[in-house]
PDB file of C-alpha atoms in Angstrom:
ATOM      1  CA  MET A   1    -127.648  99.551 -33.571  1.00  0.00           C
ATOM      2  CA  GLU A   2    -131.114  97.909 -33.917  1.00  0.00           C
ATOM      3  CA  LEU A   3    -130.495  97.277 -37.626  1.00  0.00           C
ATOM      4  CA  GLY A   4    -127.198  95.612 -36.745  1.00  0.00           C
ATOM      5  CA  TRP A   5    -128.895  93.236 -34.289  1.00  0.00           C
ATOM      6  CA  LEU A   6    -131.560  92.399 -36.865  1.00  0.00           C
ATOM      7  CA  LEU A   7    -128.880  91.571 -39.428  1.00  0.00           C
ATOM      8  CA  TRP A   8    -126.999  89.410 -36.934  1.00  0.00           C
ATOM      9  CA  GLY A   9    -130.249  87.653 -35.991  1.00  0.00           C
ATOM     10  CA  ALA A  10    -131.118  86.978 -39.611  1.00  0.00           C
ATOM     11  CA  ALA A  11    -127.608  85.652 -40.231  1.00  0.00           C
ATOM     12  CA  VAL A  12    -127.847  83.276 -37.257  1.00  0.00           C
ATOM     13  CA  LEU A  13    -131.243  81.984 -38.413  1.00  0.00           C
ATOM     14  CA  LEU A  14    -129.925  81.408 -41.919  1.00  0.00           C
ATOM     15  CA  LEU A  15    -126.889  79.597 -40.521  1.00  0.00           C
ATOM     16  CA  LEU A  16    -129.059  77.377 -38.344  1.00  0.00           C
ATOM     17  CA  HIS A  17    -131.325  76.588 -41.291  1.00  0.00           C
ATOM     18  CA  PHE A  18    -128.274  75.722 -43.405  1.00  0.00           C
ATOM     19  CA  LEU A  19    -126.843  73.481 -40.674  1.00  0.00           C
ATOM     20  CA  MET A  20    -130.187  71.726 -40.193  1.00  0.00           C
ATOM     21  CA  GLU A  21    -130.348  70.973 -43.894  1.00  0.00           C
ATOM     22  CA  LEU A  22    -126.712  69.927 -44.007  1.00  0.00           C
ATOM     23  CA  SER A  23    -126.469  67.872 -40.800  1.00  0.00           C
ATOM     24  CA  PRO A  24    -129.128  65.463 -39.447  1.00  0.00           C
ATOM     25  CA  ALA A  25    -127.382  65.598 -36.054  1.00  0.00           C
ATOM     26  CA  VAL A  26    -127.747  69.385 -35.831  1.00  0.00           C
ATOM     27  CA  ASN A  27    -131.359  69.142 -36.993  1.00  0.00           C
ATOM     28  CA  PHE A  28    -132.064  66.543 -34.306  1.00  0.00           C
ATOM     29  CA  VAL A  29    -130.456  68.544 -31.501  1.00  0.00           C
ATOM     30  CA  LEU A  30    -132.210  71.778 -32.468  1.00  0.00           C
ATOM     31  CA  ARG A  31    -135.641  70.158 -32.806  1.00  0.00           C
ATOM     32  CA  VAL A  32    -135.284  68.317 -29.496  1.00  0.00           C
ATOM     33  CA  GLY A  33    -134.092  71.517 -27.834  1.00  0.00           C
ATOM     34  CA  PHE A  34    -137.046  73.441 -29.228  1.00  0.00           C
ATOM     35  CA  TYR A  35    -139.401  70.689 -28.019  1.00  0.00           C
ATOM     36  CA  TYR A  36    -138.136  71.003 -24.451  1.00  0.00           C
ATOM     37  CA  PHE A  37    -138.162  74.801 -24.730  1.00  0.00           C
ATOM     38  CA  LEU A  38    -141.840  74.716 -25.721  1.00  0.00           C
ATOM     39  CA  PHE A  39    -142.735  72.545 -22.754  1.00  0.00           C
ATOM     40  CA  VAL A  40    -140.825  74.671 -20.253  1.00  0.00           C
ATOM     41  CA  VAL A  41    -142.219  77.992 -21.504  1.00  0.00           C
ATOM     42  CA  CYS A  42    -145.788  76.793 -22.039  1.00  0.00           C
ATOM     43  CA  SER A  43    -145.808  75.061 -18.637  1.00  0.00           C
ATOM     44  CA  ALA A  44    -144.754  78.318 -16.975  1.00  0.00           C
ATOM     45  CA  MET A  45    -147.511  80.208 -18.803  1.00  0.00           C
ATOM     46  CA  THR A  46    -150.209  77.582 -18.233  1.00  0.00           C
ATOM     47  CA  ALA A  47    -149.602  76.927 -14.519  1.00  0.00           C
ATOM     48  CA  PRO A  48    -151.062  80.287 -13.357  1.00  0.00           C
ATOM     49  CA  VAL A  49    -154.115  79.712 -15.558  1.00  0.00           C
ATOM     50  CA  CYS A  50    -154.693  76.295 -13.951  1.00  0.00           C
ATOM     51  CA  ILE A  51    -154.423  77.810 -10.476  1.00  0.00           C
ATOM     52  CA  LEU A  52    -156.744  80.723 -11.269  1.00  0.00           C
ATOM     53  CA  VAL A  53    -159.374  78.610 -13.060  1.00  0.00           C
ATOM     54  CA  ASN A  54    -159.441  75.476 -10.905  1.00  0.00           C
ATOM     55  CA  GLY A  55    -157.754  76.553  -7.680  1.00  0.00           C
ATOM     56  CA  GLY A  56    -154.773  74.198  -7.680  1.00  0.00           C
ATOM     57  CA  ARG A  57    -154.057  70.480  -8.168  1.00  0.00           C
ATOM     58  CA  THR A  58    -156.968  68.727  -9.908  1.00  0.00           C
ATOM     59  CA  VAL A  59    -157.542  66.463 -12.890  1.00  0.00           C
ATOM     60  CA  LYS A  60    -159.769  69.214 -14.316  1.00  0.00           C
ATOM     61  CA  ASN A  61    -156.588  71.095 -15.238  1.00  0.00           C
ATOM     62  CA  MET A  62    -155.833  68.439 -17.848  1.00  0.00           C
ATOM     63  CA  LYS A  63    -158.386  70.064 -20.151  1.00  0.00           C
ATOM     64  CA  ILE A  64    -156.347  73.271 -20.109  1.00  0.00           C
ATOM     65  CA  ILE A  65    -153.027  71.447 -20.488  1.00  0.00           C
ATOM     66  CA  LYS A  66    -154.435  69.301 -23.283  1.00  0.00           C
ATOM     67  CA  THR A  67    -155.573  72.370 -25.248  1.00  0.00           C
ATOM     68  CA  VAL A  68    -152.072  73.855 -25.100  1.00  0.00           C
ATOM     69  CA  VAL A  69    -150.068  70.689 -25.871  1.00  0.00           C
ATOM     70  CA  LYS A  70    -152.283  69.749 -28.830  1.00  0.00           C
ATOM     71  CA  THR A  71    -150.882  72.763 -30.696  1.00  0.00           C
ATOM     72  CA  PHE A  72    -147.289  71.454 -30.484  1.00  0.00           C
ATOM     73  CA  LYS A  73    -147.749  69.005 -33.365  1.00  0.00           C
ATOM     74  CA  TYR A  74    -147.952  71.889 -35.823  1.00  0.00           C
ATOM     75  CA  PHE A  75    -144.437  73.033 -34.927  1.00  0.00           C
ATOM     76  CA  PHE A  76    -142.998  69.614 -35.779  1.00  0.00           C
ATOM     77  CA  GLY A  77    -145.106  68.601 -38.750  1.00  0.00           C
ATOM     78  CA  LEU A  78    -146.739  65.679 -36.955  1.00  0.00           C
ATOM     79  CA  ARG A  79    -150.145  64.335 -37.931  1.00  0.00           C
ATOM     80  CA  PHE A  80    -152.322  62.043 -35.837  1.00  0.00           C
ATOM     81  CA  GLU A  81    -154.803  59.534 -37.202  1.00  0.00           C
ATOM     82  CA  THR A  82    -157.063  58.242 -34.413  1.00  0.00           C
ATOM     83  CA  LYS A  83    -159.413  55.282 -34.287  1.00  0.00           C
ATOM     84  CA  GLY A  84    -161.624  53.749 -31.601  1.00  0.00           C
ATOM     85  CA  LEU A  85    -162.085  56.795 -29.338  1.00  0.00           C
ATOM     86  CA  GLU A  86    -165.584  55.522 -28.554  1.00  0.00           C
ATOM     87  CA  ASN A  87    -163.953  52.741 -26.508  1.00  0.00           C
ATOM     88  CA  PHE A  88    -163.118  55.304 -23.814  1.00  0.00           C
ATOM     89  CA  LYS A  89    -166.836  55.688 -23.131  1.00  0.00           C
ATOM     90  CA  VAL A  90    -167.117  53.170 -20.315  1.00  0.00           C
ATOM     91  CA  GLU A  91    -169.108  53.831 -17.165  1.00  0.00           C
ATOM     92  CA  GLY A  92    -166.995  54.451 -14.118  1.00  0.00           C
ATOM     93  CA  PRO A  93    -163.223  54.147 -13.624  1.00  0.00           C
ATOM     94  CA  ALA A  94    -160.836  52.229 -15.890  1.00  0.00           C
ATOM     95  CA  ILE A  95    -157.146  51.516 -16.343  1.00  0.00           C
ATOM     96  CA  ILE A  96    -155.729  52.742 -19.667  1.00  0.00           C
ATOM     97  CA  VAL A  97    -152.463  51.149 -20.798  1.00  0.00           C
ATOM     98  CA  SER A  98    -150.359  52.263 -23.771  1.00  0.00           C
ATOM     99  CA  ASN A  99    -146.937  51.782 -25.333  1.00  0.00           C
ATOM    100  CA  HIS A 100    -144.227  54.257 -24.322  1.00  0.00           C
ATOM    101  CA  GLN A 101    -141.753  55.246 -27.042  1.00  0.00           C
ATOM    102  CA  SER A 102    -140.192  58.656 -26.490  1.00  0.00           C
ATOM    103  CA  MET A 103    -140.555  62.216 -25.278  1.00  0.00           C
ATOM    104  CA  LEU A 104    -143.084  62.704 -28.108  1.00  0.00           C
ATOM    105  CA  ASP A 105    -145.548  60.511 -26.211  1.00  0.00           C
ATOM    106  CA  MET A 106    -146.811  63.565 -24.335  1.00  0.00           C
ATOM    107  CA  MET A 107    -148.185  64.983 -27.593  1.00  0.00           C
ATOM    108  CA  GLY A 108    -149.733  61.634 -28.441  1.00  0.00           C
ATOM    109  CA  LEU A 109    -151.240  61.356 -24.969  1.00  0.00           C
ATOM    110  CA  MET A 110    -152.913  64.749 -25.173  1.00  0.00           C
ATOM    111  CA  GLU A 111    -154.264  63.984 -28.636  1.00  0.00           C
ATOM    112  CA  VAL A 112    -156.635  61.312 -27.266  1.00  0.00           C
ATOM    113  CA  LEU A 113    -156.709  61.837 -23.486  1.00  0.00           C
ATOM    114  CA  PRO A 114    -160.285  61.343 -22.217  1.00  0.00           C
ATOM    115  CA  ASP A 115    -161.846  63.584 -19.584  1.00  0.00           C
ATOM    116  CA  ASP A 116    -161.279  62.769 -15.911  1.00  0.00           C
ATOM    117  CA  CYS A 117    -158.109  60.794 -16.561  1.00  0.00           C
ATOM    118  CA  VAL A 118    -154.895  61.010 -14.512  1.00  0.00           C
ATOM    119  CA  GLN A 119    -151.480  59.645 -15.460  1.00  0.00           C
ATOM    120  CA  VAL A 120    -148.950  57.670 -13.475  1.00  0.00           C
ATOM    121  CA  GLY A 121    -145.378  58.946 -13.887  1.00  0.00           C
ATOM    122  CA  LYS A 122    -141.950  58.497 -12.320  1.00  0.00           C
ATOM    123  CA  LYS A 123    -141.280  60.626  -9.237  1.00  0.00           C
ATOM    124  CA  GLU A 124    -138.231  62.294 -10.841  1.00  0.00           C
ATOM    125  CA  LEU A 125    -140.545  64.228 -13.171  1.00  0.00           C
ATOM    126  CA  LEU A 126    -141.957  66.121 -10.196  1.00  0.00           C
ATOM    127  CA  TYR A 127    -138.653  67.991  -9.935  1.00  0.00           C
ATOM    128  CA  ALA A 128    -138.469  68.945 -13.625  1.00  0.00           C
ATOM    129  CA  GLY A 129    -139.032  72.663 -13.052  1.00  0.00           C
ATOM    130  CA  THR A 130    -142.147  74.170 -14.600  1.00  0.00           C
ATOM    131  CA  VAL A 131    -142.896  70.885 -16.383  1.00  0.00           C
ATOM    132  CA  GLY A 132    -143.025  69.076 -13.036  1.00  0.00           C
ATOM    133  CA  LEU A 133    -145.254  71.844 -11.680  1.00  0.00           C
ATOM    134  CA  ILE A 134    -147.774  71.580 -14.500  1.00  0.00           C
ATOM    135  CA  MET A 135    -147.843  67.788 -14.146  1.00  0.00           C
ATOM    136  CA  TYR A 136    -148.496  68.176 -10.432  1.00  0.00           C
ATOM    137  CA  LEU A 137    -151.303  70.648 -11.089  1.00  0.00           C
ATOM    138  CA  GLY A 138    -152.783  68.216 -13.639  1.00  0.00           C
ATOM    139  CA  GLY A 139    -153.107  65.518 -10.984  1.00  0.00           C
ATOM    140  CA  VAL A 140    -150.331  63.222 -12.219  1.00  0.00           C
ATOM    141  CA  ILE A 141    -149.615  60.455  -9.698  1.00  0.00           C
ATOM    142  CA  PHE A 142    -145.891  60.139  -9.048  1.00  0.00           C
ATOM    143  CA  ILE A 143    -144.302  56.784  -8.217  1.00  0.00           C
ATOM    144  CA  ASN A 144    -140.827  55.979  -6.908  1.00  0.00           C
ATOM    145  CA  ARG A 145    -139.888  53.183  -9.311  1.00  0.00           C
ATOM    146  CA  LYS A 146    -136.781  52.330  -7.256  1.00  0.00           C
ATOM    147  CA  SER A 147    -138.877  51.399  -4.227  1.00  0.00           C
ATOM    148  CA  THR A 148    -141.200  48.440  -4.727  1.00  0.00           C
ATOM    149  CA  ASN A 149    -142.948  48.969  -1.383  1.00  0.00           C
ATOM    150  CA  SER A 150    -143.513  52.657  -2.112  1.00  0.00           C
ATOM    151  CA  ALA A 151    -144.907  51.892  -5.569  1.00  0.00           C
ATOM    152  CA  LYS A 152    -147.304  49.291  -4.138  1.00  0.00           C
ATOM    153  CA  MET A 153    -148.537  51.754  -1.522  1.00  0.00           C
ATOM    154  CA  VAL A 154    -149.120  54.429  -4.158  1.00  0.00           C
ATOM    155  CA  MET A 155    -150.985  52.017  -6.422  1.00  0.00           C
ATOM    156  CA  ALA A 156    -153.196  51.023  -3.482  1.00  0.00           C
ATOM    157  CA  GLU A 157    -154.022  54.695  -2.987  1.00  0.00           C
ATOM    158  CA  VAL A 158    -154.698  55.002  -6.721  1.00  0.00           C
ATOM    159  CA  ALA A 159    -157.319  52.262  -6.442  1.00  0.00           C
ATOM    160  CA  LYS A 160    -159.077  54.231  -3.693  1.00  0.00           C
ATOM    161  CA  THR A 161    -158.857  57.465  -5.702  1.00  0.00           C
ATOM    162  CA  MET A 162    -160.333  55.786  -8.785  1.00  0.00           C
ATOM    163  CA  ALA A 163    -163.372  54.668  -6.852  1.00  0.00           C
ATOM    164  CA  ALA A 164    -163.814  57.867  -4.838  1.00  0.00           C
ATOM    165  CA  ASP A 165    -163.285  60.359  -7.693  1.00  0.00           C
ATOM    166  CA  ASN A 166    -164.580  58.178 -10.554  1.00  0.00           C
ATOM    167  CA  VAL A 167    -161.472  58.750 -12.693  1.00  0.00           C
ATOM    168  CA  LYS A 168    -159.539  56.750 -15.251  1.00  0.00           C
ATOM    169  CA  VAL A 169    -155.821  56.109 -14.778  1.00  0.00           C
ATOM    170  CA  TRP A 170    -153.292  56.078 -17.644  1.00  0.00           C
ATOM    171  CA  VAL A 171    -150.285  53.769 -17.169  1.00  0.00           C
ATOM    172  CA  TYR A 172    -147.274  52.845 -19.319  1.00  0.00           C
ATOM    173  CA  PRO A 173    -146.835  49.128 -18.485  1.00  0.00           C
ATOM    174  CA  GLU A 174    -143.431  48.897 -20.196  1.00  0.00           C
ATOM    175  CA  GLY A 175    -142.148  51.083 -17.366  1.00  0.00           C
ATOM    176  CA  THR A 176    -139.677  53.038 -19.498  1.00  0.00           C
ATOM    177  CA  ARG A 177    -139.288  54.557 -22.950  1.00  0.00           C
ATOM    178  CA  ASN A 178    -138.738  52.098 -25.757  1.00  0.00           C
ATOM    179  CA  CYS A 179    -138.047  53.393 -29.265  1.00  0.00           C
ATOM    180  CA  THR A 180    -137.211  50.048 -30.900  1.00  0.00           C
ATOM    181  CA  GLY A 181    -140.397  49.540 -32.894  1.00  0.00           C
ATOM    182  CA  ASP A 182    -141.455  46.669 -30.602  1.00  0.00           C
ATOM    183  CA  LEU A 183    -142.812  46.288 -27.065  1.00  0.00           C
ATOM    184  CA  LEU A 184    -140.828  45.609 -23.914  1.00  0.00           C
ATOM    185  CA  PRO A 185    -142.267  43.021 -21.490  1.00  0.00           C
ATOM    186  CA  PHE A 186    -145.085  44.507 -19.416  1.00  0.00           C
ATOM    187  CA  LYS A 187    -144.820  45.101 -15.689  1.00  0.00           C
ATOM    188  CA  LYS A 188    -147.845  43.762 -13.833  1.00  0.00           C
ATOM    189  CA  GLY A 189    -148.661  46.698 -11.552  1.00  0.00           C
ATOM    190  CA  ALA A 190    -151.396  48.166 -13.756  1.00  0.00           C
ATOM    191  CA  PHE A 191    -153.065  44.776 -14.136  1.00  0.00           C
ATOM    192  CA  HIS A 192    -152.926  44.069 -10.405  1.00  0.00           C
ATOM    193  CA  LEU A 193    -154.606  47.438  -9.940  1.00  0.00           C
ATOM    194  CA  ALA A 194    -157.318  46.713 -12.520  1.00  0.00           C
ATOM    195  CA  ILE A 195    -158.217  43.392 -10.927  1.00  0.00           C
ATOM    196  CA  GLN A 196    -158.047  44.813  -7.405  1.00  0.00           C
ATOM    197  CA  ALA A 197    -160.471  47.585  -8.372  1.00  0.00           C
ATOM    198  CA  GLN A 198    -162.483  45.301 -10.706  1.00  0.00           C
ATOM    199  CA  VAL A 199    -162.351  47.893 -13.489  1.00  0.00           C
ATOM    200  CA  PRO A 200    -161.795  47.347 -17.236  1.00  0.00           C
ATOM    201  CA  VAL A 201    -158.440  47.701 -18.963  1.00  0.00           C
ATOM    202  CA  ILE A 202    -158.451  49.852 -22.112  1.00  0.00           C
ATOM    203  CA  PRO A 203    -155.392  49.301 -24.351  1.00  0.00           C
ATOM    204  CA  VAL A 204    -154.155  52.224 -26.474  1.00  0.00           C
ATOM    205  CA  VAL A 205    -151.554  51.653 -29.178  1.00  0.00           C
ATOM    206  CA  TYR A 206    -149.431  54.214 -31.037  1.00  0.00           C
ATOM    207  CA  SER A 207    -147.697  53.253 -34.281  1.00  0.00           C
ATOM    208  CA  SER A 208    -143.900  53.129 -34.248  1.00  0.00           C
ATOM    209  CA  PHE A 209    -142.051  56.459 -34.387  1.00  0.00           C
ATOM    210  CA  ILE A 210    -138.809  55.036 -35.791  1.00  0.00           C
ATOM    211  CA  SER A 211    -139.488  56.142 -39.386  1.00  0.00           C
ATOM    212  CA  PHE A 212    -139.331  59.806 -38.331  1.00  0.00           C
ATOM    213  CA  TYR A 213    -137.913  59.848 -34.778  1.00  0.00           C
ATOM    214  CA  ASN A 214    -134.872  57.774 -33.863  1.00  0.00           C
ATOM    215  CA  PRO A 215    -132.289  59.156 -31.389  1.00  0.00           C
ATOM    216  CA  LYS A 216    -129.740  56.484 -32.348  1.00  0.00           C
ATOM    217  CA  LYS A 217    -129.746  57.807 -35.907  1.00  0.00           C
ATOM    218  CA  SER A 218    -130.223  61.487 -34.929  1.00  0.00           C
ATOM    219  CA  LEU A 219    -133.477  61.392 -36.884  1.00  0.00           C
ATOM    220  CA  PHE A 220    -136.331  63.810 -36.145  1.00  0.00           C
ATOM    221  CA  THR A 221    -138.521  64.823 -39.084  1.00  0.00           C
ATOM    222  CA  SER A 222    -142.232  65.242 -39.773  1.00  0.00           C
ATOM    223  CA  GLY A 223    -144.446  62.156 -39.836  1.00  0.00           C
ATOM    224  CA  LYS A 224    -147.805  60.529 -39.174  1.00  0.00           C
ATOM    225  CA  ILE A 225    -148.748  58.709 -35.985  1.00  0.00           C
ATOM    226  CA  LYS A 226    -151.623  56.241 -36.012  1.00  0.00           C
ATOM    227  CA  VAL A 227    -153.430  55.751 -32.699  1.00  0.00           C
ATOM    228  CA  GLU A 228    -155.961  53.027 -31.959  1.00  0.00           C
ATOM    229  CA  VAL A 229    -158.007  52.684 -28.790  1.00  0.00           C
ATOM    230  CA  LEU A 230    -158.878  49.005 -28.429  1.00  0.00           C
ATOM    231  CA  PRO A 231    -162.084  47.622 -26.863  1.00  0.00           C
ATOM    232  CA  PRO A 232    -162.101  47.437 -23.042  1.00  0.00           C
ATOM    233  CA  ILE A 233    -161.073  44.159 -21.409  1.00  0.00           C
ATOM    234  CA  GLU A 234    -163.325  43.364 -18.460  1.00  0.00           C
ATOM    235  CA  THR A 235    -161.843  42.217 -15.154  1.00  0.00           C
ATOM    236  CA  LYS A 236    -164.994  41.605 -13.141  1.00  0.00           C
ATOM    237  CA  GLY A 237    -164.745  38.240 -11.434  1.00  0.00           C
ATOM    238  CA  LEU A 238    -160.994  37.973 -11.992  1.00  0.00           C
ATOM    239  CA  THR A 239    -158.681  37.300  -9.033  1.00  0.00           C
ATOM    240  CA  PRO A 240    -154.971  37.920  -8.383  1.00  0.00           C
ATOM    241  CA  ASP A 241    -154.330  34.496  -9.909  1.00  0.00           C
ATOM    242  CA  ASP A 242    -155.475  35.918 -13.261  1.00  0.00           C
ATOM    243  CA  VAL A 243    -152.980  38.801 -13.344  1.00  0.00           C
ATOM    244  CA  SER A 244    -150.431  36.992 -15.511  1.00  0.00           C
ATOM    245  CA  ASP A 245    -153.038  35.903 -18.045  1.00  0.00           C
ATOM    246  CA  LEU A 246    -154.496  39.414 -18.217  1.00  0.00           C
ATOM    247  CA  THR A 247    -151.022  40.899 -18.685  1.00  0.00           C
ATOM    248  CA  ASP A 248    -150.182  38.445 -21.470  1.00  0.00           C
ATOM    249  CA  ARG A 249    -153.523  39.023 -23.183  1.00  0.00           C
ATOM    250  CA  CYS A 250    -153.011  42.803 -23.251  1.00  0.00           C
ATOM    251  CA  TYR A 251    -149.395  42.459 -24.345  1.00  0.00           C
ATOM    252  CA  ASN A 252    -150.164  40.137 -27.258  1.00  0.00           C
ATOM    253  CA  THR A 253    -153.136  42.212 -28.439  1.00  0.00           C
ATOM    254  CA  MET A 254    -151.211  45.486 -28.251  1.00  0.00           C
ATOM    255  CA  ARG A 255    -148.117  44.041 -29.927  1.00  0.00           C
ATOM    256  CA  GLU A 256    -150.159  42.710 -32.835  1.00  0.00           C
ATOM    257  CA  THR A 257    -151.876  46.110 -33.180  1.00  0.00           C
ATOM    258  CA  LEU A 258    -148.528  47.950 -32.996  1.00  0.00           C
ATOM    259  CA  PHE A 259    -147.141  46.102 -35.993  1.00  0.00           C
ATOM    260  CA  LYS A 260    -150.412  46.471 -37.891  1.00  0.00           C
ATOM    261  CA  LEU A 261    -150.524  50.240 -37.347  1.00  0.00           C
ATOM    262  CA  SER A 262    -146.838  50.545 -38.270  1.00  0.00           C
ATOM    263  CA  ASP A 263    -147.353  48.546 -41.490  1.00  0.00           C
ATOM    264  CA  LEU A 264    -144.720  46.065 -40.340  1.00  0.00           C
ATOM    265  CA  PRO A 265    -144.894  42.259 -40.153  1.00  0.00           C
ATOM    266  CA  CYS A 266    -144.978  40.880 -36.621  1.00  0.00           C
ATOM    267  CA  PRO A 267    -141.644  39.054 -36.044  1.00  0.00           C
ATOM    268  CA  SER A 268    -143.405  35.858 -35.007  1.00  0.00           C
ATOM    269  CA  GLU A 269    -145.550  35.953 -38.149  1.00  0.00           C
ATOM    270  CA  ALA A 270    -142.509  36.593 -40.338  1.00  0.00           C
ATOM    271  CA  LYS A 271    -140.795  33.600 -38.763  1.00  0.00           C
ATOM    272  CA  ASP A 272    -143.801  31.345 -39.337  1.00  0.00           C
ATOM    273  CA  SER A 273    -144.048  32.313 -42.986  1.00  0.00           C
ATOM    274  CA  SER A 274    -140.401  31.514 -43.727  1.00  0.00           C
TER     275      SER A 274
END
């Protein structure tokens, strides 16, 4: 009986391998499924450790979570090339902003996440089973994106938390995933927060994933991701009137860096050269 199950198991694995080689769509679905499976299982296993070691919800748990998630890249053949990590070494709190491309961003986040840094995420993630639990334990701040008043109240509390707990806050200013190889317009919440708290903004840029991950083409293979942490942008002395300029400055700098890291010409530059 046991030998029969082993033979059936081997046959299924061989069939899956054959289908993955034969069909990009099957390969994509299986790799994405395995990615979610890893997160669900590892979250369930890591949550008790976080509770036992640190007693519950705290940003200190991110060190444990980071250690676990950083191993995921080996399952998918992803390599990270980082630059500028020294720019995280600012005294006191800061707002970190980065581009947001896909579900793979969680691996990229954990690859460079500095100590004492919490993330801002959509409230729906809180209800994502064991993944929501581990995010809660890691101190993630959940925002209801459908309610402007609620989001503003949460961000006001974030400003107080930054000052009281001396933590950095990681925000995705595009507001949603964007796997186009370019940046979406930035929402201004993070920049309002930075000026309100008078803390620096640290831009982080990840190269485009589209050469190895593209849901529209059912593409998910191995690849290299370049990450650059840009120099902090000071906000001391700035007022709410400067929010738009600060937003535009970060957007233009990050967009230029995105195309540089992705070895692609910036559309505006390509247009000028024609």
